[in-house]
Short mmCIF file of C-alpha atoms in Angstrom, two decimals:
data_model
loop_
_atom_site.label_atom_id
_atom_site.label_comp_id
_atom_site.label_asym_id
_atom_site.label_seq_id
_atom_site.Cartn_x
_atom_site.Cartn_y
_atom_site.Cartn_z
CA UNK A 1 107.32 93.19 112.42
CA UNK A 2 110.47 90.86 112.14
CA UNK A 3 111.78 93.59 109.55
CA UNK A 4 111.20 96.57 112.06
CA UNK A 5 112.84 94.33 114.86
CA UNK A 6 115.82 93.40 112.86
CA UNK A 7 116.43 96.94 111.32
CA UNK A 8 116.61 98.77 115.21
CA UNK A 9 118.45 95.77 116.39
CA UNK A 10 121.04 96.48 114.21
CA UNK A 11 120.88 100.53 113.92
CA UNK A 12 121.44 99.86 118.13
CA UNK A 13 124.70 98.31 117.71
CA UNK A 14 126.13 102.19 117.48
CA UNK A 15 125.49 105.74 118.54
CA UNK A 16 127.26 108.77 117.04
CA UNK A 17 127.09 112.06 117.17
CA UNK A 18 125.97 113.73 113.94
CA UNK A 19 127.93 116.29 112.15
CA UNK A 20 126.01 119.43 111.39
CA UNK A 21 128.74 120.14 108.98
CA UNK A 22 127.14 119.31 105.10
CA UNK A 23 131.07 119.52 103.76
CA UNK A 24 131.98 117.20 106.11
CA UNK A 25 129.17 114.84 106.00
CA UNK A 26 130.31 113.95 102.33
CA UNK A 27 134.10 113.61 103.44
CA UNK A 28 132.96 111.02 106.34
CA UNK A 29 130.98 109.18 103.85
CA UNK A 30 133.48 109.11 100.94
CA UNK A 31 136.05 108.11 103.33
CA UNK A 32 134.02 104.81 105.12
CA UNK A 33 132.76 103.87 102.04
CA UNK A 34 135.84 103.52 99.89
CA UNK A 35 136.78 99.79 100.88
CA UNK A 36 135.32 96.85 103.03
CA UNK A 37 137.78 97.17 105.10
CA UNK A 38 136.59 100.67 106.13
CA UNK A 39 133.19 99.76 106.49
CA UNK A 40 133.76 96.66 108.74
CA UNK A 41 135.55 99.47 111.28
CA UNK A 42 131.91 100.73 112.27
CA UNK A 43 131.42 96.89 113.74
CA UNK A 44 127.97 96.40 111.86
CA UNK A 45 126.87 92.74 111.32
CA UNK A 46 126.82 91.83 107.78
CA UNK A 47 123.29 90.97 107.11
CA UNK A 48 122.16 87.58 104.77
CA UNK A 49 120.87 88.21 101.56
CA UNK A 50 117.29 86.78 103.29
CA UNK A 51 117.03 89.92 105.70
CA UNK A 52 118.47 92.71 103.19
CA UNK A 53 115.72 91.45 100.92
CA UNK A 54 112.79 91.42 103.58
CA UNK A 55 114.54 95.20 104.21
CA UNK A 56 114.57 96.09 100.33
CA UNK A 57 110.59 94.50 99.57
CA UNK A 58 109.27 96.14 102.45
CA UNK A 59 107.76 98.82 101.07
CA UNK A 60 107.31 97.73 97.02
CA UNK A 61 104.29 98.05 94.93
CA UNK A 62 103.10 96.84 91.79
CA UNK A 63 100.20 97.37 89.47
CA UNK A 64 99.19 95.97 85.84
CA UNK A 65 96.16 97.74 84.23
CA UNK A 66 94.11 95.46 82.71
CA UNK A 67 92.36 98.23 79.85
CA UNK A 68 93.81 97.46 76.31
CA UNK A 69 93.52 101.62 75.46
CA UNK A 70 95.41 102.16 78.15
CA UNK A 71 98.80 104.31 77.54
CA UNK A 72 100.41 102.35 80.53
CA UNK A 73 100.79 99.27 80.88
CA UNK A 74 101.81 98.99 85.01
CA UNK A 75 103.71 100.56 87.02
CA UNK A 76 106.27 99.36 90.25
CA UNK A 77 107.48 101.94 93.15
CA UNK A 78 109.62 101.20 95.92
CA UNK A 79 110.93 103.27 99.10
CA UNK A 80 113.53 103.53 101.72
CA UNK A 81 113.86 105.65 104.33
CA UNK A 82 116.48 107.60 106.05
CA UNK A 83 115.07 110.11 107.58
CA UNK A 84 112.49 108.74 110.76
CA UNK A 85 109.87 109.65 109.87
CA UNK A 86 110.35 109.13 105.93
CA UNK A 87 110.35 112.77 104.20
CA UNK A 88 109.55 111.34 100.91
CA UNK A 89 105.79 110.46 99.71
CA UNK A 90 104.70 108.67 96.44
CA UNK A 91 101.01 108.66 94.73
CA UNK A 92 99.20 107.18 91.74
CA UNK A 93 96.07 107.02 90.38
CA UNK A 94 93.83 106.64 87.24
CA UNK A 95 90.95 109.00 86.44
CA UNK A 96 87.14 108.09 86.84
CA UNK A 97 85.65 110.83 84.19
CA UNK A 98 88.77 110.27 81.48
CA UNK A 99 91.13 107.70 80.66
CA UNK A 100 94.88 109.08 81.45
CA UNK A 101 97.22 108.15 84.68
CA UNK A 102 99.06 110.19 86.69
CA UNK A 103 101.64 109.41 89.81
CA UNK A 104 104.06 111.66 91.69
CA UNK A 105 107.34 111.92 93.70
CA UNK A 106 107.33 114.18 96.47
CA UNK A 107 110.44 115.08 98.29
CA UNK A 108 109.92 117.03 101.35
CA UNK A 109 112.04 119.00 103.94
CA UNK A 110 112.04 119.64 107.21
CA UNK A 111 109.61 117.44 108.25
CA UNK A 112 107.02 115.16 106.16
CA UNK A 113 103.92 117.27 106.57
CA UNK A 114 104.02 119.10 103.96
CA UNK A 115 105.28 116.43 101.27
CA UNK A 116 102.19 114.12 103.07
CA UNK A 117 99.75 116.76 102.46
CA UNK A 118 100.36 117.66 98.72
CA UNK A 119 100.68 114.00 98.14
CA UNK A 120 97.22 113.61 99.13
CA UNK A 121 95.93 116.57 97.41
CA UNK A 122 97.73 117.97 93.94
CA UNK A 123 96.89 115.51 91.95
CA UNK A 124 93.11 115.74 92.52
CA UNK A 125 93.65 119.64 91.89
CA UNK A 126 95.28 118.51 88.77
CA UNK A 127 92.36 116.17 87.39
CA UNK A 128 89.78 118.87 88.61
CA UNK A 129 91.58 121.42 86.79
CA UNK A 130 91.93 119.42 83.61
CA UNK A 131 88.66 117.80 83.62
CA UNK A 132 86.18 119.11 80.77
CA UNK A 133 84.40 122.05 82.42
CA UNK A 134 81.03 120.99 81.59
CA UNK A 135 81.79 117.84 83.44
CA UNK A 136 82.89 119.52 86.27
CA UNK A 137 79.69 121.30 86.97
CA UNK A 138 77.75 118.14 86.46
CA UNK A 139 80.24 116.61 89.26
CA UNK A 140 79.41 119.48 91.54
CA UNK A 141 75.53 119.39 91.28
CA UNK A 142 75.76 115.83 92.42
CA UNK A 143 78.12 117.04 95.80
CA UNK A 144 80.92 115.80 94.35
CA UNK A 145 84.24 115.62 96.72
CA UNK A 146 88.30 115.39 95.77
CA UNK A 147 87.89 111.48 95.95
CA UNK A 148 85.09 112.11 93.08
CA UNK A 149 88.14 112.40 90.22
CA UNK A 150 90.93 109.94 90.88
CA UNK A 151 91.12 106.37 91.59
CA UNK A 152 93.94 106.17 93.73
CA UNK A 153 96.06 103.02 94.42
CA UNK A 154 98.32 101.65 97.44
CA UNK A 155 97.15 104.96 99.35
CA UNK A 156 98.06 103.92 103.47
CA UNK A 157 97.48 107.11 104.24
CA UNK A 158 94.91 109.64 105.72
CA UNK A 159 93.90 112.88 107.68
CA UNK A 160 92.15 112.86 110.53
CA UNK A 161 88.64 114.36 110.74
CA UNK A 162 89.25 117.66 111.05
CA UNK A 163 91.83 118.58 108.86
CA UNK A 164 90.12 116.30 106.00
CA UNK A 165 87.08 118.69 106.60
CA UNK A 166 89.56 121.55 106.19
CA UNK A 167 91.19 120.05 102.89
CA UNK A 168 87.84 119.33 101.89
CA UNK A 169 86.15 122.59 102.52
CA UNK A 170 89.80 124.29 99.98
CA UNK A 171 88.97 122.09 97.49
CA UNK A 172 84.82 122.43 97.05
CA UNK A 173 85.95 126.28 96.85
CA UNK A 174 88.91 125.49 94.49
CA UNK A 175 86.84 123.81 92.28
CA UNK A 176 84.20 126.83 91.69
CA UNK A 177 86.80 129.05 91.40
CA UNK A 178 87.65 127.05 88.25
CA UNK A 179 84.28 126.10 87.05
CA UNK A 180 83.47 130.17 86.08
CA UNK A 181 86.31 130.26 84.24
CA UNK A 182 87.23 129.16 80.35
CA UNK A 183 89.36 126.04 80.58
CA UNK A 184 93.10 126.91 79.06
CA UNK A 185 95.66 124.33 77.63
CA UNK A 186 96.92 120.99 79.48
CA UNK A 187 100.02 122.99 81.23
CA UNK A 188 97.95 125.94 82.23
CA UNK A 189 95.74 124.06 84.07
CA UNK A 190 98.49 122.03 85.45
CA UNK A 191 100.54 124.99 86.45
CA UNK A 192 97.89 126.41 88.14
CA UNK A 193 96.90 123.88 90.09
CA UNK A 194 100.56 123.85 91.85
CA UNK A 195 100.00 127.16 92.89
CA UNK A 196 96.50 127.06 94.13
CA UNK A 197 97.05 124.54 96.16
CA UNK A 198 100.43 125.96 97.50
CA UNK A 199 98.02 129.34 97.92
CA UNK A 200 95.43 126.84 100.30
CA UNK A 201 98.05 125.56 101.91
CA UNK A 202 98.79 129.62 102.58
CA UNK A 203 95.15 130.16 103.53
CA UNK A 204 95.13 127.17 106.06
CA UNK A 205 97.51 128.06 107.95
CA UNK A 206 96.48 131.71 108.68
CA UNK A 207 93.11 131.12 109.16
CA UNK A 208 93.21 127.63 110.82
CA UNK A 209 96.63 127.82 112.54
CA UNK A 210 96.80 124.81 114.55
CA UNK A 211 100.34 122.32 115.10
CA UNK A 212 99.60 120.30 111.41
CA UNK A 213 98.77 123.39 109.26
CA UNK A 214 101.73 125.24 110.53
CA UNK A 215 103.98 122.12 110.35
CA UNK A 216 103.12 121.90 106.71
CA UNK A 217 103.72 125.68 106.59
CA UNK A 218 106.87 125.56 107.92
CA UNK A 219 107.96 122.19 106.42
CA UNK A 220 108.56 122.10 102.51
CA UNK A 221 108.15 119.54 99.47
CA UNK A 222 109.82 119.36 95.83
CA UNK A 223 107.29 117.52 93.93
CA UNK A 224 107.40 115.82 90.31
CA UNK A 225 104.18 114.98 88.65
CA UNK A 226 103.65 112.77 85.74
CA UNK A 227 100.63 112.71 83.70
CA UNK A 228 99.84 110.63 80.66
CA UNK A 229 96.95 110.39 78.12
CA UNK A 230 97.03 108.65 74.81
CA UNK A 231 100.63 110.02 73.62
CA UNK A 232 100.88 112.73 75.23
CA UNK A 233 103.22 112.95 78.45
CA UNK A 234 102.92 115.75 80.57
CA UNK A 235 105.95 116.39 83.16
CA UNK A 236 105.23 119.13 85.93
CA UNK A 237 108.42 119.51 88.43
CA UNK A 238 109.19 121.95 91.34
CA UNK A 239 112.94 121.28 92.71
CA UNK A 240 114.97 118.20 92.63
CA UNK A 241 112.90 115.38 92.02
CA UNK A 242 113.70 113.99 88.51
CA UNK A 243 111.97 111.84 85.52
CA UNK A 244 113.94 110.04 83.00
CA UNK A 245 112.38 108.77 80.44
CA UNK A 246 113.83 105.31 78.54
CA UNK A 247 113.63 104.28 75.21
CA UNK A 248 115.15 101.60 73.21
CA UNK A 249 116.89 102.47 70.17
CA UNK A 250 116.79 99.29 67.68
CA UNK A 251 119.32 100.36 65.05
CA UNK A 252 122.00 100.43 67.41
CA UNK A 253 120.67 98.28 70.09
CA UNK A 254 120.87 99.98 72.92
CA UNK A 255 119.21 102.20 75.43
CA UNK A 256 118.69 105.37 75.68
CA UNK A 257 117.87 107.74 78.45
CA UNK A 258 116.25 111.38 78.28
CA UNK A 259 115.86 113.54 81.31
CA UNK A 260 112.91 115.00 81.06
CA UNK A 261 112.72 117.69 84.22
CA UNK A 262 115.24 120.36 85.18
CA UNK A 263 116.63 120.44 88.80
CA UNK A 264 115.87 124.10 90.39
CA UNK A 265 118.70 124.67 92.88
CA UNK A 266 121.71 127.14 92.21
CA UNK A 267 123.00 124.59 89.33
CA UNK A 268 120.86 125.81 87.14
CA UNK A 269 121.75 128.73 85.71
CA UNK A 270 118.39 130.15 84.48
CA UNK A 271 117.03 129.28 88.14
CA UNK A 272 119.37 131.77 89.69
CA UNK A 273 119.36 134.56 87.14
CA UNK A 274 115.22 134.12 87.17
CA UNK A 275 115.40 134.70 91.36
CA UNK A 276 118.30 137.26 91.03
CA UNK A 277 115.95 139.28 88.49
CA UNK A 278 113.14 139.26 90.81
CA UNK A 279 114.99 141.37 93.39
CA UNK A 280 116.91 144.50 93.77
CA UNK A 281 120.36 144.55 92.40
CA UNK A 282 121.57 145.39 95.64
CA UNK A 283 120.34 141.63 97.17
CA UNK A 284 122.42 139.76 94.34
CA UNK A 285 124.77 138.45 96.82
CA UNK A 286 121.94 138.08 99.40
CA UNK A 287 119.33 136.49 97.28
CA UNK A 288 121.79 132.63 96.71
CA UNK A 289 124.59 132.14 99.52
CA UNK A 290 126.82 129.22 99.65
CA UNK A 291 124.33 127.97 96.63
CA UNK A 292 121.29 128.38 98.75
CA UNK A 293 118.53 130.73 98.71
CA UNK A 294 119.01 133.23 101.71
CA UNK A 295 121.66 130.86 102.89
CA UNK A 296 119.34 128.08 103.88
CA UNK A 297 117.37 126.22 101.09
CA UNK A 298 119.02 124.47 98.54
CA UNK A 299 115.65 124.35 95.74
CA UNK A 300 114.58 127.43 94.35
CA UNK A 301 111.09 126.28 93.60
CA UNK A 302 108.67 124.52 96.13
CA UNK A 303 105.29 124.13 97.58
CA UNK A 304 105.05 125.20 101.52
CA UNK A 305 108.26 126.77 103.29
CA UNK A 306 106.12 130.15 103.91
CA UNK A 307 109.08 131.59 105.67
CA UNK A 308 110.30 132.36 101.97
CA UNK A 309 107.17 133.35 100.60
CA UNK A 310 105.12 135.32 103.62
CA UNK A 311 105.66 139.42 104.01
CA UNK A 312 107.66 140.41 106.93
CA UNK A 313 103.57 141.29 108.42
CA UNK A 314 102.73 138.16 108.06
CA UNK A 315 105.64 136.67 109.58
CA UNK A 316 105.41 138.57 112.68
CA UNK A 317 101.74 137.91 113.23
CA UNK A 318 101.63 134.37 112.96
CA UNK A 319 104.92 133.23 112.83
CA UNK A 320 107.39 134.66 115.33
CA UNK A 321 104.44 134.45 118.21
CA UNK A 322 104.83 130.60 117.47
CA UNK A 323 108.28 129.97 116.53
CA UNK A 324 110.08 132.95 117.83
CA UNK A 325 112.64 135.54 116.32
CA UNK A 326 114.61 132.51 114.97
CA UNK A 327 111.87 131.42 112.38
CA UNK A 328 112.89 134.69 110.76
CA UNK A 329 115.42 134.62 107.80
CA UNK A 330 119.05 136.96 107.39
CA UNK A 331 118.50 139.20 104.32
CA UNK A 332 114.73 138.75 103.94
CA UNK A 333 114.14 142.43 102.75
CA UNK A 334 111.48 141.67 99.49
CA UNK A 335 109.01 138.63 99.77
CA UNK A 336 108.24 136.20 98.10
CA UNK A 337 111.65 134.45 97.29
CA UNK A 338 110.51 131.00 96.51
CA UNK A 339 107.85 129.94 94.15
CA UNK A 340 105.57 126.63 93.59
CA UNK A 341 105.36 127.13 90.15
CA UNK A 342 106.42 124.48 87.99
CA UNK A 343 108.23 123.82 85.21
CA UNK A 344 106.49 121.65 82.73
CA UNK A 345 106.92 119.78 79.99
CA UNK A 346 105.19 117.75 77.22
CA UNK A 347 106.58 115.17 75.49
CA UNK A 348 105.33 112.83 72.45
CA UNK A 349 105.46 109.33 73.15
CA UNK A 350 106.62 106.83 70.63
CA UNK A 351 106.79 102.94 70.01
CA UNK A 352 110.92 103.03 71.12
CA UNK A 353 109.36 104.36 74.62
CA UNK A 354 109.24 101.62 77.04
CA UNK A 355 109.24 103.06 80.20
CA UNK A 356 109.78 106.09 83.23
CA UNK A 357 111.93 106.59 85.98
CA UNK A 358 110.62 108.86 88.35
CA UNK A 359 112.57 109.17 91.55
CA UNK A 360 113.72 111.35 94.41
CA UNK A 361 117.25 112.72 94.66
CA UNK A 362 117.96 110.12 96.94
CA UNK A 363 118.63 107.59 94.37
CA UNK A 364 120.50 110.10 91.77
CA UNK A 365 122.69 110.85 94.89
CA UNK A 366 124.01 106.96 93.51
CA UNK A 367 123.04 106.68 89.89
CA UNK A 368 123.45 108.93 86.90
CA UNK A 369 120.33 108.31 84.34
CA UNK A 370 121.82 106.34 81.79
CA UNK A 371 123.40 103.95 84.68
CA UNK A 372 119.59 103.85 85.54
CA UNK A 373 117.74 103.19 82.33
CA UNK A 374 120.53 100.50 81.59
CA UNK A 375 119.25 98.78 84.78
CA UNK A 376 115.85 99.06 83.81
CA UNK A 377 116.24 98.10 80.79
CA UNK A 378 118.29 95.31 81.08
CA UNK A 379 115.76 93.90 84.08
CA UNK A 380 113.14 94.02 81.26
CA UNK A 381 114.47 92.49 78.10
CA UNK A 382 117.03 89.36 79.53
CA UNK A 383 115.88 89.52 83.43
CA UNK A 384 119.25 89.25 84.03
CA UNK A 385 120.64 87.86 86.81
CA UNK A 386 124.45 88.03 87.88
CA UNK A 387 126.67 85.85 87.57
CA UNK A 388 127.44 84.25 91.09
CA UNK A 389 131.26 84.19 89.79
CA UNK A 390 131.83 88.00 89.07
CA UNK A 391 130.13 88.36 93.22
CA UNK A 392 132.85 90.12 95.06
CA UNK A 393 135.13 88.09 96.53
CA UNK A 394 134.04 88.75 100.40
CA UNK A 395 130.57 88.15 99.60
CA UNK A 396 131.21 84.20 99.07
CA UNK A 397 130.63 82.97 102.55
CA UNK A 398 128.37 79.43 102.09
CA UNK A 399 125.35 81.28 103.94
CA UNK A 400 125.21 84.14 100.62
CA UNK A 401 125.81 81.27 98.34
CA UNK A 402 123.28 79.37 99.20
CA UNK A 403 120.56 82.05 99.26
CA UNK A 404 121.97 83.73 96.24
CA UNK A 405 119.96 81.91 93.66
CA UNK A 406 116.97 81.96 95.73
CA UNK A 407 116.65 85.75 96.93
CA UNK A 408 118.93 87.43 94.32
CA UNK A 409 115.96 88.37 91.55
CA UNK A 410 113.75 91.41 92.29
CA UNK A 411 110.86 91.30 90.25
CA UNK A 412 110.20 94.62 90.98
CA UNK A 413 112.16 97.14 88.94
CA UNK A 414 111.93 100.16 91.47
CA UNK A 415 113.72 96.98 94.21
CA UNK A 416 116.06 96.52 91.52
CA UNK A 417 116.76 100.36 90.73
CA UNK A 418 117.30 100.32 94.80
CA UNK A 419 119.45 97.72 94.98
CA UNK A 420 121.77 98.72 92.34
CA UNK A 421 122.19 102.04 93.74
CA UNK A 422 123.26 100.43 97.82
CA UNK A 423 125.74 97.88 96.28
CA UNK A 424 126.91 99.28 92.68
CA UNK A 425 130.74 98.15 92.72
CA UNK A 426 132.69 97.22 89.49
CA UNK A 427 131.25 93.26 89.90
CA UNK A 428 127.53 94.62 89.86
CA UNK A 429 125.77 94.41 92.81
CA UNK A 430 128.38 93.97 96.19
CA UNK A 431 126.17 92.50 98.60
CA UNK A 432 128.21 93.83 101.66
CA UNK A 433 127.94 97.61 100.32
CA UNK A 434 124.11 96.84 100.16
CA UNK A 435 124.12 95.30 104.04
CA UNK A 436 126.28 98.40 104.79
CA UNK A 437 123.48 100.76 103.88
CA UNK A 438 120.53 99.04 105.43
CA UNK A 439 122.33 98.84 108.92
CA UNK A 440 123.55 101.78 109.28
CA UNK A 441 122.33 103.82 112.27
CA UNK A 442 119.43 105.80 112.31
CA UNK A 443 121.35 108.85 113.91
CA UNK A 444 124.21 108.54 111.06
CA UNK A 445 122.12 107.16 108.48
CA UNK A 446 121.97 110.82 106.71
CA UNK A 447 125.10 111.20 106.40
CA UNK A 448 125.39 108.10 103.70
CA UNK A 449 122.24 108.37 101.84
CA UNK A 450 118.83 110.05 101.76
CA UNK A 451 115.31 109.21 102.01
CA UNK A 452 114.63 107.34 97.83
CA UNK A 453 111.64 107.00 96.36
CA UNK A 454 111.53 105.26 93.04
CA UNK A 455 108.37 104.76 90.62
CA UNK A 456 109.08 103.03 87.73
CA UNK A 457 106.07 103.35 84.93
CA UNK A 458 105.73 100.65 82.28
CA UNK A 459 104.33 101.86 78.77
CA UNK A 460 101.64 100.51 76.53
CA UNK A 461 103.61 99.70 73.31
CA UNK A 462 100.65 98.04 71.93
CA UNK A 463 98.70 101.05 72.49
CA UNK A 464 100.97 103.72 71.85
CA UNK A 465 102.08 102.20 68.38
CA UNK A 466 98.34 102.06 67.18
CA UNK A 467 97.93 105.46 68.36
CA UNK A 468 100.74 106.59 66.28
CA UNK A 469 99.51 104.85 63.32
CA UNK A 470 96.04 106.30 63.27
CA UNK A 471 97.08 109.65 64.23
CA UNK A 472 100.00 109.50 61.11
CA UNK A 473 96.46 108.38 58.86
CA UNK A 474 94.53 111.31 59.69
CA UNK A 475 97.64 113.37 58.39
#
């Protein structure tokens, strides 16, 4: 309560009009973040390194499996918010029938409902879909349920009655859809549990339209799904949300970092030629405008956001009724433009692979991968802390020196990834560019950072190294 009371204290201080301009935006950001001196023109109190830290911990996590044939070892997440509410969700969770874990970053737009509702629900598609079939029929003669898979963890969340019936009632007919059928590879199953859920999502809100199931209609989410059992790591991603993976390289000493998902927006070459193929030649300069598809979305793969993947019947049955004419897009001459299906990839693990950085594109918005993993990395091996004499110079008021030793450390690694990317200066961490961030206000906050979401996952070297060794035996 004391963090919630200090935060719109401060955010109260000022009230600005928002530019709707993106281009501009970045110029008014640049240009009152280049210097102290800029940033003490918007009058914000700095804060003391006690209350940026109550801001920073507010919302971290951490978790240390206890199984010695586990592949990971723990994991830590952290989140801050920009948007109000937060547009970003996070989930983990260990299976009940299998050993394996599996966590995502969600990343959703216009409006959480959507990124809420897949957070609650892919990954129990996932471990249904993946779960030996003969199993799965055993699970459904005893009435089994989505919570009948996955063991989540730090879930806060949940639907009220009725639309938990309705997610329920998707999944029980999900499932025996699958059961009938032969089970196919990992990233099969994987894949198509992305779109089967994105198709219920579909379902739902035709045949159930109410205000939630057309918010998450309307709404959209990026997600980023990580899966891992025994070696194998299995990387599912739809839009922006990234995973980089960090490994230590011992003859050289030094730390390496490996992005392991590909960002679908109009930076990606593939992405744009596989949407330009998909349409007429005469919509090539219809299809991606301004590097957005149809002029308005800047992913090119996602779960929800119907309005790019309905027929022009569909949207004038159940959309414009509801919404009006102005739910409809410019240039939308052959549905579907956008797609939930992901792009996956599997990946070996090895002894050098110590841990994963999965985050929204809130935090690469501040910090390139390698900047990242060196954080990480350096956390872990020397749990560094700075040196109070390389602290910027304006930071040294008595009050920050005193607290410094005290408050400085984050034992968390996702707090650490966070606070790195608010105060990263050429001293390390500038405590006023970290104050700066958190007291912003809420109706300019947008225009200096996003919503981040940061799960850091912490492998089983132990593990993984005497999987490696009986797995190179049986060669």
């Amino acid at each position: 309560m004391l963090t919630i009371l200090l935060r719109d204290m401060i955010v109260n201080k000022l009230q600005r009009p928002v530019s709707s301009n993106y281009r501009q935006s970045i110029l008014v950001r640049n240009f009152l973040c280049t210097s102290v001196r800029r940033r003490r023109q918007l009058s914000l109190p700095q804060l003391s390194p006690y209350y940026v830290n109550l801001l920073l911990r507010e919302n971290e996590f951490t978790y240390t499996f206890t199984e010695e044939d586990c592949p990971v070892y723990g994991y830590e997440s952290n989140q801050l918010g920009a948007n109000k509410p937060c547009e970003d969700a996070r989930a983990e969770a260990s299976f009940m029938h299998k050993s394996g874990f599996i966590c995502g970053i969600f990343d959703g737009h216009r409006g959480p409902a959507c990124s809420q509702a897949i957070s609650k629900r892919l990954m129990h598609y996932i471990a249904a879909s993946i779960t030996d079939r003969q199993l799965l029929k055993e699970q459904m003669q005893k009435h089994c349920d989505s919570q009948s898979f996955l063991r989540s963890y730090n879930d806060k969340m949940d639907f009220v009655s009725d639309i938990k019936d309705l997610y329920e009632y998707s999944f029980i007919k999900f499932i025996q859809r699958i059961s009938v059928r032969d089970q196919t590879e990992c990233s099969k199953e994987i894949q198509n549990a992305f779109l089967c859920l994105d198709s219920d999502l579909s379902k739902e809100a035709i045949n159930c339209p109410n205000a939630w199931t057309m918010s998450v209609a309307m709404s959209g989410a990026t997600a980023c799904i990580a899966y891992v059992e025994g070696r194998d790591l299995h990387l599912a991603s739809t839009g922006g949300c990234t995973a980089v993976l960090g490994s230590y390289n011992l003859e050289i000493d030094e730390w390496d970092a490996k992005e392991l998902t590909t960002s679908h927006d109009s930076t990606n070459r593939r992405e744009v030629t596989r949407v330009l193929s998909q349409h007429p030649r005469e919509e090539r300069h219809t299809a991606i405008q301004s590097h957005r598809l149809l002029g308005g979305l800047q992913v090119l793969r996602a779960l929800g956001n119907f309005r790019y993947k309905w027929s022009n019947e569909t949207m004038e049955k159940y959309i414009v009724p509801v919404y009006g004419e102005v739910a409809k897009l410019p240039f939308y001459y052959t549905p579907p433009y956008l797609t939930a299906e992901p792009e996956i990839k599997r990946y070996k693990l090895i002894p050098n692979d110590k841990f994963l950085i999965m985050a929204s594109d809130g935090l690469w918005n501040f910090l390139t991968p390698t900047k990242a993993v060196n954080i990480i990395g350096d956390h872990i091996t020397s749990k560094h802390i700075s040196d109070p004499d390389r602290i910027a110079a304006e930071d040294k008021s008595l009050e920050f020196l005193v607290d410094f030793p005290m408050n400085s450390f984050d034992r968390n690694a996702a707090t650490h990834l966070l606070r790195h990317a608010l105060g990263a200066s050429e001293y390390g961490v500038e405590h006023s560019k970290v104050s700066f961030y958190l007291s912003v206000p809420q109706n300019v906050v947008r225009l200096f950072r996003d919503d981040i979401t940061i799960t850091v996952i912490y492998f089983n070297n132990d593990c993984i190294s005497a999987l490696t060794h009986n797995e190179s035996r049986c060669v």
